[in-house]
């Protein structure tokens, strides 16, 4: 017996309805904001991620699925942003259109320790705007994320925002932390001891209680921001206030990917548990396009984790409208008419099915019920004689005879 790899999931048809609903609503909201879908490959050169996410980040250090082939090393994409920036540059989109707004829905891969809300193959719904440093684009993506969650009926989430500032500001904050935390290194957890040399900003959002206490005492208040970055961050908050987006500023919010500068944000939900409480996250990455060989231009975006959206309480748990028509042939003679009618229904655009297991009428009715059918068509000896079919509506239980043509007309109205 083969089993699925830990941290992967089979999404069975019963569950797929909610996935399709999330995807349908997301596409609708993205198009309201004029974002266009982009699909990039699942595999990229591993070096793309080393360069963009940062060689010292946990994803690059520990979580990439690598495929080595002769001299080349490929990686299964751990996230979407790097590939989209690569595609923007490679396809000369800067010269064609300049500013672009993309959205994407698809699988990502990270070699993590599997647990609730943390998988090795998971799915992102995300968007990226590339080609502008305008902070109003940050406002747009935060509004868009909020709109999307509301449209999905998700309640009780919290948006936290912060500004990491420009590259110089980030360096300033890192030096400050080196200075302050250097004296407390022995009291930090093992992960943070490693982070101290590799990625010191990450110590700020460590979940270990002892580390949390140490960083809290540092009393960080965005003092590292230069006047320009502080002004930009104030402006973003002003706009969010005017629009009426609920958010909190959290100066300890840093992100696990090196490419961020300026605005960063995270959306948390209490139903996800303390370890994996982020429904999604994003922010600005103004250095990345240039870093990957493109023009000196800005970019910002976010990604939501679909599995985590599903875990968060889903207020709009509605059953889809029944559409299916189920054809039941009572014997071998009526079977030929049944199969022919099934084909006619489908050609006429009416969703329909039949049972391919030899079953009693009762069992076939149960199957129709389980399929959430709108109605059943019954064909037996009597119907064949009269050249009609019997149609039964599932909700009302009303039953009438129709010729095939009449019934198709009736079902189409
Ligand atoms: P991220 O924070 O690494 O950001 O991932 C975004 C979201 O994906 C997380 O908040 C979480 O909901 C979900 N997620 C991440 N890892 C897993 C996992 N192992 N299992 C289940 N869900 C997971 C990014 O990936 C950035 N590319 C977001 C972004 C776009 N920033 C700018 N543009």
CSV table of C-alpha atoms and ligand atoms in Angstrom, one decimal, residues 79 81 104 110 112 117-119 122 124 127-128 255 257 259-260 278-283 285 301-303 305 308, ligand 1:
chain,number,residue,atom,x,y,z
A,79,UNK,CA,6.8,30.8,-2.8
A,81,UNK,CA,7.2,36.2,-5.6
A,104,UNK,CA,-1.7,33.7,-8.7
A,110,UNK,CA,8.5,23.7,1.7
A,112,UNK,CA,8.8,21.7,7.0
A,117,UNK,CA,-1.8,24.3,9.2
A,118,UNK,CA,1.8,23.5,8.2
A,119,UNK,CA,2.3,21.3,5.1
A,122,UNK,CA,0.4,23.9,0.4
A,124,UNK,CA,-1.0,30.3,-2.0
A,127,UNK,CA,-0.7,39.0,-5.8
A,128,UNK,CA,2.2,41.2,-6.7
A,255,UNK,CA,9.3,38.7,7.9
A,257,UNK,CA,12.3,36.6,3.8
A,259,UNK,CA,13.7,40.8,0.2
A,260,UNK,CA,11.3,43.0,2.2
A,278,UNK,CA,-0.7,33.6,10.0
A,279,UNK,CA,-3.4,33.4,7.4
A,280,UNK,CA,-1.2,35.4,5.1
A,281,UNK,CA,1.5,38.0,4.9
A,282,UNK,CA,3.2,40.4,2.5
A,283,UNK,CA,4.9,43.6,2.0
A,285,UNK,CA,10.3,44.5,-1.8
A,301,UNK,CA,2.4,42.0,-2.7
A,302,UNK,CA,1.0,39.3,-0.4
A,303,UNK,CA,0.1,35.7,-0.2
A,305,UNK,CA,-2.3,30.2,2.7
A,308,UNK,CA,-5.2,28.1,6.6
B,1,LIG,P1,4.9,33.6,3.6
B,1,LIG,O1,4.6,34.3,4.9
B,1,LIG,O2,6.1,32.7,3.6
B,1,LIG,O3,5.1,34.7,2.5
B,1,LIG,O4,3.7,32.7,3.2
B,1,LIG,C1,2.4,33.3,3.1
B,1,LIG,C2,1.4,32.5,3.8
B,1,LIG,O5,1.5,31.1,3.3
B,1,LIG,C3,1.6,32.3,5.3
B,1,LIG,O6,1.1,33.4,6.0
B,1,LIG,C4,0.8,31.0,5.5
B,1,LIG,O7,-0.6,31.3,5.6
B,1,LIG,C5,1.0,30.2,4.3
B,1,LIG,N1,2.1,29.2,4.5
B,1,LIG,C6,3.4,29.4,4.5
B,1,LIG,N2,4.1,28.2,4.7
B,1,LIG,C7,3.1,27.3,4.8
B,1,LIG,C8,3.1,25.9,5.1
B,1,LIG,N3,4.2,25.2,5.2
B,1,LIG,N4,1.9,25.2,5.2
B,1,LIG,C9,0.8,25.9,5.0
B,1,LIG,N5,0.7,27.2,4.8
B,1,LIG,C10,1.8,27.9,4.7
B,1,LIG,C11,5.4,34.5,1.2
B,1,LIG,O8,5.5,33.4,0.7
B,1,LIG,C12,5.6,35.7,0.4
B,1,LIG,N6,5.9,35.3,-1.0
B,1,LIG,C13,4.3,36.6,0.4
B,1,LIG,C14,4.5,37.8,-0.4
B,1,LIG,C15,4.0,38.0,-1.7
B,1,LIG,N7,5.2,38.9,-0.1
B,1,LIG,C16,5.2,39.8,-1.1
B,1,LIG,N8,4.5,39.2,-2.1
